[in-house]
XYZ file of C-alpha atoms in Angstrom:
418
model
C 52.329 -83.130 8.345
C 54.607 -81.928 5.721
C 52.345 -83.242 3.376
C 49.065 -81.698 3.878
C 50.637 -78.080 4.939
C 51.606 -78.425 1.152
C 48.424 -79.916 0.159
C 46.979 -76.507 1.554
C 48.844 -74.777 -0.162
C 48.463 -75.689 -3.306
C 44.320 -75.382 -3.422
C 42.997 -73.165 -4.506
C 40.136 -70.992 -2.756
C 37.527 -71.956 -6.069
C 38.641 -75.442 -6.140
C 37.596 -75.460 -2.392
C 34.673 -74.312 -2.544
C 33.570 -77.624 -4.582
C 34.064 -79.575 -2.440
C 31.674 -77.075 0.166
C 28.356 -79.041 0.242
C 28.586 -82.620 2.289
C 29.553 -81.311 5.433
C 26.593 -78.680 5.667
C 24.149 -81.653 4.830
C 26.231 -83.322 8.175
C 25.449 -80.174 9.771
C 22.062 -79.589 9.928
C 21.640 -82.728 11.889
C 23.603 -81.108 14.517
C 21.736 -78.006 15.013
C 17.719 -80.193 14.652
C 14.757 -79.234 17.168
C 15.856 -81.595 18.847
C 18.654 -79.380 19.839
C 16.831 -76.983 20.640
C 14.407 -78.659 22.842
C 17.735 -79.916 24.938
C 19.691 -76.489 24.540
C 16.929 -74.175 25.825
C 16.381 -76.225 28.357
C 19.829 -76.505 29.278
C 19.751 -73.501 29.019
C 16.527 -72.195 30.924
C 17.530 -74.133 34.067
C 21.065 -74.084 34.409
C 22.249 -70.817 32.968
C 25.293 -70.983 30.555
C 26.540 -73.979 33.017
C 26.593 -76.432 30.479
C 27.682 -74.362 28.106
C 30.932 -76.973 27.640
C 28.631 -80.048 27.085
C 27.924 -78.117 23.992
C 32.395 -77.801 22.620
C 32.810 -80.625 23.768
C 30.319 -82.675 21.985
C 30.626 -80.772 18.758
C 34.207 -81.148 19.023
C 33.719 -85.146 19.514
C 31.647 -84.645 16.760
C 34.411 -83.240 13.847
C 36.585 -86.144 14.766
C 33.551 -88.834 14.076
C 32.647 -86.898 10.983
C 35.758 -86.808 10.048
C 36.729 -90.358 11.004
C 32.871 -91.194 9.367
C 34.485 -89.047 5.400
C 37.316 -90.933 6.009
C 36.093 -94.315 5.943
C 34.086 -93.307 3.516
C 36.839 -92.343 1.054
C 38.971 -94.975 1.296
C 36.537 -98.134 0.890
C 33.972 -96.313 -1.270
C 31.509 -98.146 1.537
C 29.259 -96.928 4.716
C 29.208 -97.937 7.623
C 25.628 -100.371 7.680
C 26.719 -101.743 4.488
C 29.917 -102.860 5.590
C 28.658 -103.943 8.200
C 25.734 -106.508 5.899
C 29.263 -107.496 4.359
C 31.496 -108.697 7.454
C 29.403 -109.363 10.319
C 26.956 -112.206 11.284
C 23.597 -111.333 10.052
C 22.133 -111.966 13.687
C 24.062 -109.125 14.543
C 23.717 -107.074 11.532
C 19.784 -107.208 12.497
C 20.567 -105.692 15.828
C 22.316 -102.635 14.654
C 19.411 -102.809 11.313
C 16.431 -102.209 14.491
C 18.632 -100.180 16.955
C 18.993 -97.905 13.830
C 15.672 -97.537 12.806
C 14.748 -96.507 16.123
C 16.724 -93.309 15.646
C 15.829 -92.806 12.064
C 12.537 -93.431 14.006
C 13.063 -90.243 17.231
C 15.676 -88.253 14.822
C 12.626 -88.004 12.065
C 10.034 -87.257 14.633
C 12.002 -84.508 16.234
C 12.902 -82.984 13.131
C 8.686 -82.279 11.454
C 7.319 -82.093 15.246
C 10.503 -78.422 15.532
C 8.377 -77.727 12.052
C 5.694 -77.801 13.501
C 6.253 -75.385 16.302
C 8.032 -73.476 14.212
C 4.959 -72.835 12.177
C 2.234 -72.654 14.748
C 4.374 -70.178 17.010
C 4.375 -67.971 13.468
C 1.539 -68.300 11.601
C -1.024 -68.276 14.791
C -2.421 -71.744 13.995
C -2.200 -75.103 16.152
C 0.244 -77.546 16.077
C -1.696 -79.977 14.010
C -2.139 -77.331 11.477
C 1.049 -77.065 11.584
C 2.504 -80.368 11.444
C 1.066 -80.401 8.564
C 2.138 -78.171 7.270
C 5.318 -79.440 8.128
C 4.836 -82.765 6.714
C 3.731 -80.717 3.017
C 6.987 -78.799 3.678
C 9.475 -82.170 3.619
C 7.507 -83.981 0.978
C 8.201 -80.937 -1.763
C 11.856 -80.185 -0.115
C 11.842 -84.234 -0.502
C 11.133 -83.158 -4.058
C 14.637 -81.651 -4.706
C 16.621 -84.771 -4.413
C 14.375 -87.036 -6.789
C 13.665 -83.327 -10.191
C 17.742 -82.855 -10.755
C 19.297 -85.017 -11.876
C 22.926 -83.627 -10.486
C 23.243 -85.532 -7.432
C 23.857 -84.403 -3.590
C 24.983 -80.265 -5.316
C 20.862 -79.204 -5.797
C 20.322 -80.980 -2.154
C 23.186 -79.219 -0.971
C 22.984 -75.995 -2.090
C 19.082 -76.027 -0.390
C 20.903 -76.752 2.475
C 23.206 -74.187 2.290
C 20.429 -71.746 2.285
C 18.499 -73.450 5.130
C 21.863 -73.691 7.078
C 22.161 -69.957 6.328
C 18.605 -68.473 7.436
C 19.408 -70.134 10.926
C 22.741 -68.725 11.667
C 21.406 -64.989 10.839
C 18.846 -65.946 13.481
C 20.803 -66.906 15.604
C 23.571 -64.074 15.187
C 20.897 -61.632 15.157
C 18.900 -63.340 18.951
C 22.455 -63.368 20.378
C 23.527 -59.322 18.767
C 20.698 -58.938 21.952
C 20.524 -60.913 24.539
C 24.894 -59.136 24.530
C 26.495 -62.322 27.015
C 29.164 -60.852 29.358
C 32.488 -62.870 28.424
C 31.717 -63.964 32.502
C 29.061 -65.793 31.288
C 30.570 -67.469 28.508
C 33.370 -68.281 30.253
C 31.975 -69.851 33.503
C 29.729 -71.629 31.486
C 32.694 -73.408 29.549
C 33.788 -74.895 32.883
C 32.956 -78.375 33.755
C 30.154 -79.395 35.491
C 27.184 -81.094 36.300
C 24.665 -78.085 38.698
C 22.441 -81.614 40.268
C 21.027 -84.951 39.193
C 18.452 -83.358 36.678
C 21.324 -80.920 34.677
C 22.895 -84.913 33.789
C 19.443 -85.584 32.017
C 19.471 -82.858 29.793
C 22.828 -82.846 29.411
C 23.216 -86.407 27.449
C 20.331 -84.651 25.596
C 22.713 -82.782 24.429
C 25.191 -85.196 23.559
C 22.818 -87.257 22.001
C 21.435 -84.404 20.425
C 25.040 -82.839 19.200
C 25.966 -86.821 18.157
C 23.834 -87.962 15.345
C 24.296 -91.453 14.697
C 22.946 -90.812 11.381
C 24.531 -88.118 10.674
C 27.711 -90.950 11.260
C 25.723 -93.684 8.423
C 24.475 -90.829 6.596
C 28.567 -89.218 5.896
C 31.016 -92.091 3.808
C 27.603 -92.598 1.342
C 27.413 -88.469 0.511
C 30.750 -88.258 -0.643
C 30.669 -90.973 -2.724
C 29.163 -88.578 -5.639
C 32.719 -86.264 -5.527
C 34.723 -90.020 -5.252
C 33.585 -91.380 -8.282
C 33.678 -87.911 -10.316
C 37.496 -87.923 -8.587
C 38.319 -90.848 -9.933
C 36.605 -90.817 -13.578
C 38.851 -87.818 -14.372
C 42.298 -87.797 -11.992
C 42.269 -92.306 -11.122
C 42.497 -94.287 -8.751
C 45.219 -93.338 -6.106
C 45.896 -92.569 -3.198
C 46.425 -89.305 -3.251
C 44.117 -87.845 -5.070
C 41.767 -89.905 -2.313
C 44.353 -88.256 0.497
C 42.917 -84.929 -1.645
C 39.264 -85.785 -1.557
C 40.265 -86.852 2.210
C 41.381 -83.591 2.621
C 38.492 -81.778 1.185
C 35.459 -82.853 3.227
C 37.711 -82.454 6.567
C 38.489 -78.504 5.905
C 34.205 -79.119 4.874
C 33.643 -80.884 7.673
C 34.822 -78.610 10.386
C 33.224 -75.507 8.713
C 30.409 -76.647 8.412
C 30.538 -78.251 11.800
C 31.526 -75.028 13.697
C 28.874 -73.181 12.354
C 26.691 -75.633 14.001
C 28.734 -75.445 17.631
C 28.059 -71.334 17.524
C 24.057 -72.072 16.863
C 24.242 -74.559 19.535
C 25.730 -71.892 21.837
C 23.894 -69.316 21.236
C 20.477 -71.376 21.891
C 21.549 -72.121 25.212
C 23.448 -68.589 25.707
C 20.247 -66.380 24.730
C 17.669 -68.844 26.440
C 20.008 -67.776 29.885
C 20.092 -65.062 28.731
C 15.999 -64.653 28.465
C 14.545 -67.914 30.069
C 16.806 -68.700 32.619
C 14.502 -68.379 36.051
C 11.444 -67.965 34.681
C 10.707 -71.879 34.949
C 10.219 -71.301 31.207
C 11.866 -74.522 29.096
C 8.947 -75.119 26.132
C 9.558 -73.870 22.955
C 6.057 -72.356 22.594
C 6.941 -70.461 25.407
C 10.457 -69.608 24.815
C 8.740 -67.890 22.121
C 6.605 -65.919 23.596
C 8.968 -65.112 26.345
C 11.795 -64.217 23.875
C 8.652 -61.584 22.493
C 7.890 -60.239 25.742
C 11.647 -59.588 26.533
C 14.287 -58.579 23.172
C 10.787 -57.411 21.171
C 8.561 -59.031 18.749
C 11.439 -59.404 15.753
C 12.976 -61.671 18.556
C 10.181 -64.448 18.719
C 9.828 -63.609 15.531
C 13.539 -64.977 13.902
C 13.099 -68.051 16.283
C 10.289 -69.947 14.564
C 12.048 -69.055 11.353
C 14.949 -70.399 11.996
C 12.893 -73.274 14.038
C 11.337 -73.977 10.732
C 14.388 -74.388 8.283
C 16.054 -75.872 10.736
C 13.016 -79.093 11.283
C 13.008 -78.734 7.681
C 16.422 -79.617 6.313
C 16.984 -82.077 9.178
C 14.296 -83.737 8.174
C 15.357 -84.282 4.657
C 19.061 -85.232 5.742
C 17.084 -87.538 8.249
C 15.097 -89.057 5.373
C 18.172 -89.692 3.319
C 19.995 -91.279 6.006
C 16.568 -94.043 6.724
C 17.386 -95.056 2.949
C 21.316 -95.365 3.579
C 20.387 -97.512 6.539
C 17.741 -99.570 4.973
C 19.797 -100.364 2.051
C 23.551 -100.543 3.362
C 21.800 -103.363 6.209
C 18.802 -105.267 4.534
C 20.279 -105.117 0.514
C 16.763 -103.690 -0.133
C 15.900 -100.325 -1.450
C 12.566 -97.854 -0.766
C 10.668 -95.624 -2.335
C 11.330 -92.511 -0.915
C 8.067 -90.477 -1.220
C 7.055 -94.488 0.520
C 9.404 -93.898 3.370
C 8.517 -90.206 4.005
C 5.082 -91.502 4.696
C 5.362 -94.782 6.740
C 8.413 -92.136 8.931
C 5.694 -88.457 9.636
C 2.802 -91.027 10.739
C 4.575 -91.092 14.196
C 5.210 -86.880 14.662
C 1.303 -86.973 13.703
C 0.288 -89.552 15.707
C 1.889 -87.557 18.948
C 1.082 -84.168 17.565
C -2.478 -85.015 17.473
C -2.554 -87.471 20.791
C -1.526 -84.062 23.134
C 1.835 -85.028 23.988
C 4.140 -82.022 25.184
C 6.666 -81.522 22.006
C 9.489 -80.425 23.600
C 9.255 -83.757 26.529
C 8.950 -85.609 23.379
C 11.689 -83.987 21.641
C 14.173 -84.342 25.020
C 13.378 -87.650 24.964
C 14.042 -87.930 21.734
C 17.516 -86.554 21.739
C 18.571 -88.722 24.768
C 17.606 -91.904 22.695
C 19.909 -90.650 19.877
C 22.589 -91.631 22.870
C 21.793 -94.718 23.742
C 21.614 -95.862 19.853
C 25.428 -94.385 19.370
C 27.518 -96.588 20.091
C 25.594 -99.410 17.956
C 26.972 -96.799 15.363
C 31.054 -95.806 16.835
C 31.163 -99.262 17.180
C 31.650 -100.825 13.745
C 33.509 -97.275 12.902
C 35.997 -97.436 15.274
C 36.010 -101.337 13.892
C 36.595 -100.710 10.102
C 38.889 -98.172 10.850
C 41.391 -99.683 12.513
C 41.851 -102.604 9.514
C 44.409 -102.256 7.746
C 43.246 -104.668 5.124
C 40.353 -102.352 4.086
C 41.323 -99.123 4.673
C 44.728 -99.072 3.344
C 47.345 -96.621 4.419
C 43.729 -94.410 5.397
C 43.604 -96.588 8.646
C 43.549 -94.692 11.740
C 46.609 -94.564 13.879
C 46.421 -96.027 17.509
C 46.276 -92.198 18.976
C 43.359 -91.660 17.013
C 41.408 -95.190 17.833
C 41.817 -94.588 21.492
C 40.431 -91.781 21.577
C 37.504 -92.126 19.804
C 37.103 -95.594 21.944
C 37.662 -93.240 24.851
C 35.257 -91.164 23.745
C 32.501 -94.576 23.014
C 33.244 -95.959 26.146
C 32.534 -92.330 28.064
C 28.984 -92.372 26.029
C 28.445 -95.948 27.296
C 29.273 -94.351 30.916
C 26.949 -91.557 30.755
C 24.240 -94.132 29.231
C 24.592 -96.321 32.251
C 25.003 -93.520 34.852
C 21.699 -92.014 33.096
C 19.422 -94.905 33.126
C 20.277 -96.097 37.579
C 19.705 -91.810 38.614
C 16.455 -92.469 36.173
C 15.950 -95.477 38.374
C 16.992 -95.511 41.966
C 18.128 -91.655 42.228
């Protein structure tokens, strides 16, 4: 502990700023349109009662993402690559299939969310919004391929979009004016009914995102390589890097926690008792309750959330394919293929908000497939060396995984026999 304190004392603010970025790339996964759907559904149906789920899931996410970043810093590899190198091929193929299904569910949520945003803000049909969302996602993808400064340009773009989302919900909270008593009630753990469990698990799946866990060990590699080239491959260098990444992660995900909590609180203030749970109806109701500026800010923030998280999901998909199969697919081709299911859902006329909530529940089912390998690898001393998990860390992560599995089983039971 004294070593950490000494390291913090020696950190300059300017130096810390150079390391801010990966956490923000990860944080957009925690503010994507799937979160909007589950949070707004939860707030509209149950008021602030499920606020505690957001806080708990956010704290879990911080710990999980810090461990994922540590894996990348200690080994120079990601979860998918380590699975390919250390696990039987049949297990690798199973994990890859589960991960790809999660990527499809993730990308569907991002594009549909951005499509809804474009449709609402510009008063155009949803299919036209989906086309605009697809085109914009290709334009954002060009940021990564055009510039040669690694992920830094992507980080700058994502930071700007995250800023738009955060400012949007600062504005919404000022209009909603929640009381401390309302927020306090929401922080007391409770499940208002069987249907609330479905929404709560959706919030969990939307908050702790599988693709962000796969991506985090990968995107710390640029800075790891630079540090090794300039300062050497020593434990002290990697420890300092890990400290910076931990601060970056906590800072960025704290912002994501505020945004998610604000979504639910605003929905509780404006939508509870109205029977409204779709993003489109929420937009209209916000306009009626708080004025046109509120709904416009809501729509713009939704577009920013969808596009930024779509870019990050595409990057994560590349990581999964390359790591599990040692196969690199052209990023433009991958973007084109993953866009098709989203467009098909919109054209087929499915209720987009219901699809968003279902996609987040599906992501919750994928979580054990990435968390168990993360737990397994980070407890290996031969792989992690001095970065090996403490026994308490392994125990807490094991409890989190067990909780997620139990909740998923409970959801299946209630859906089939409840």
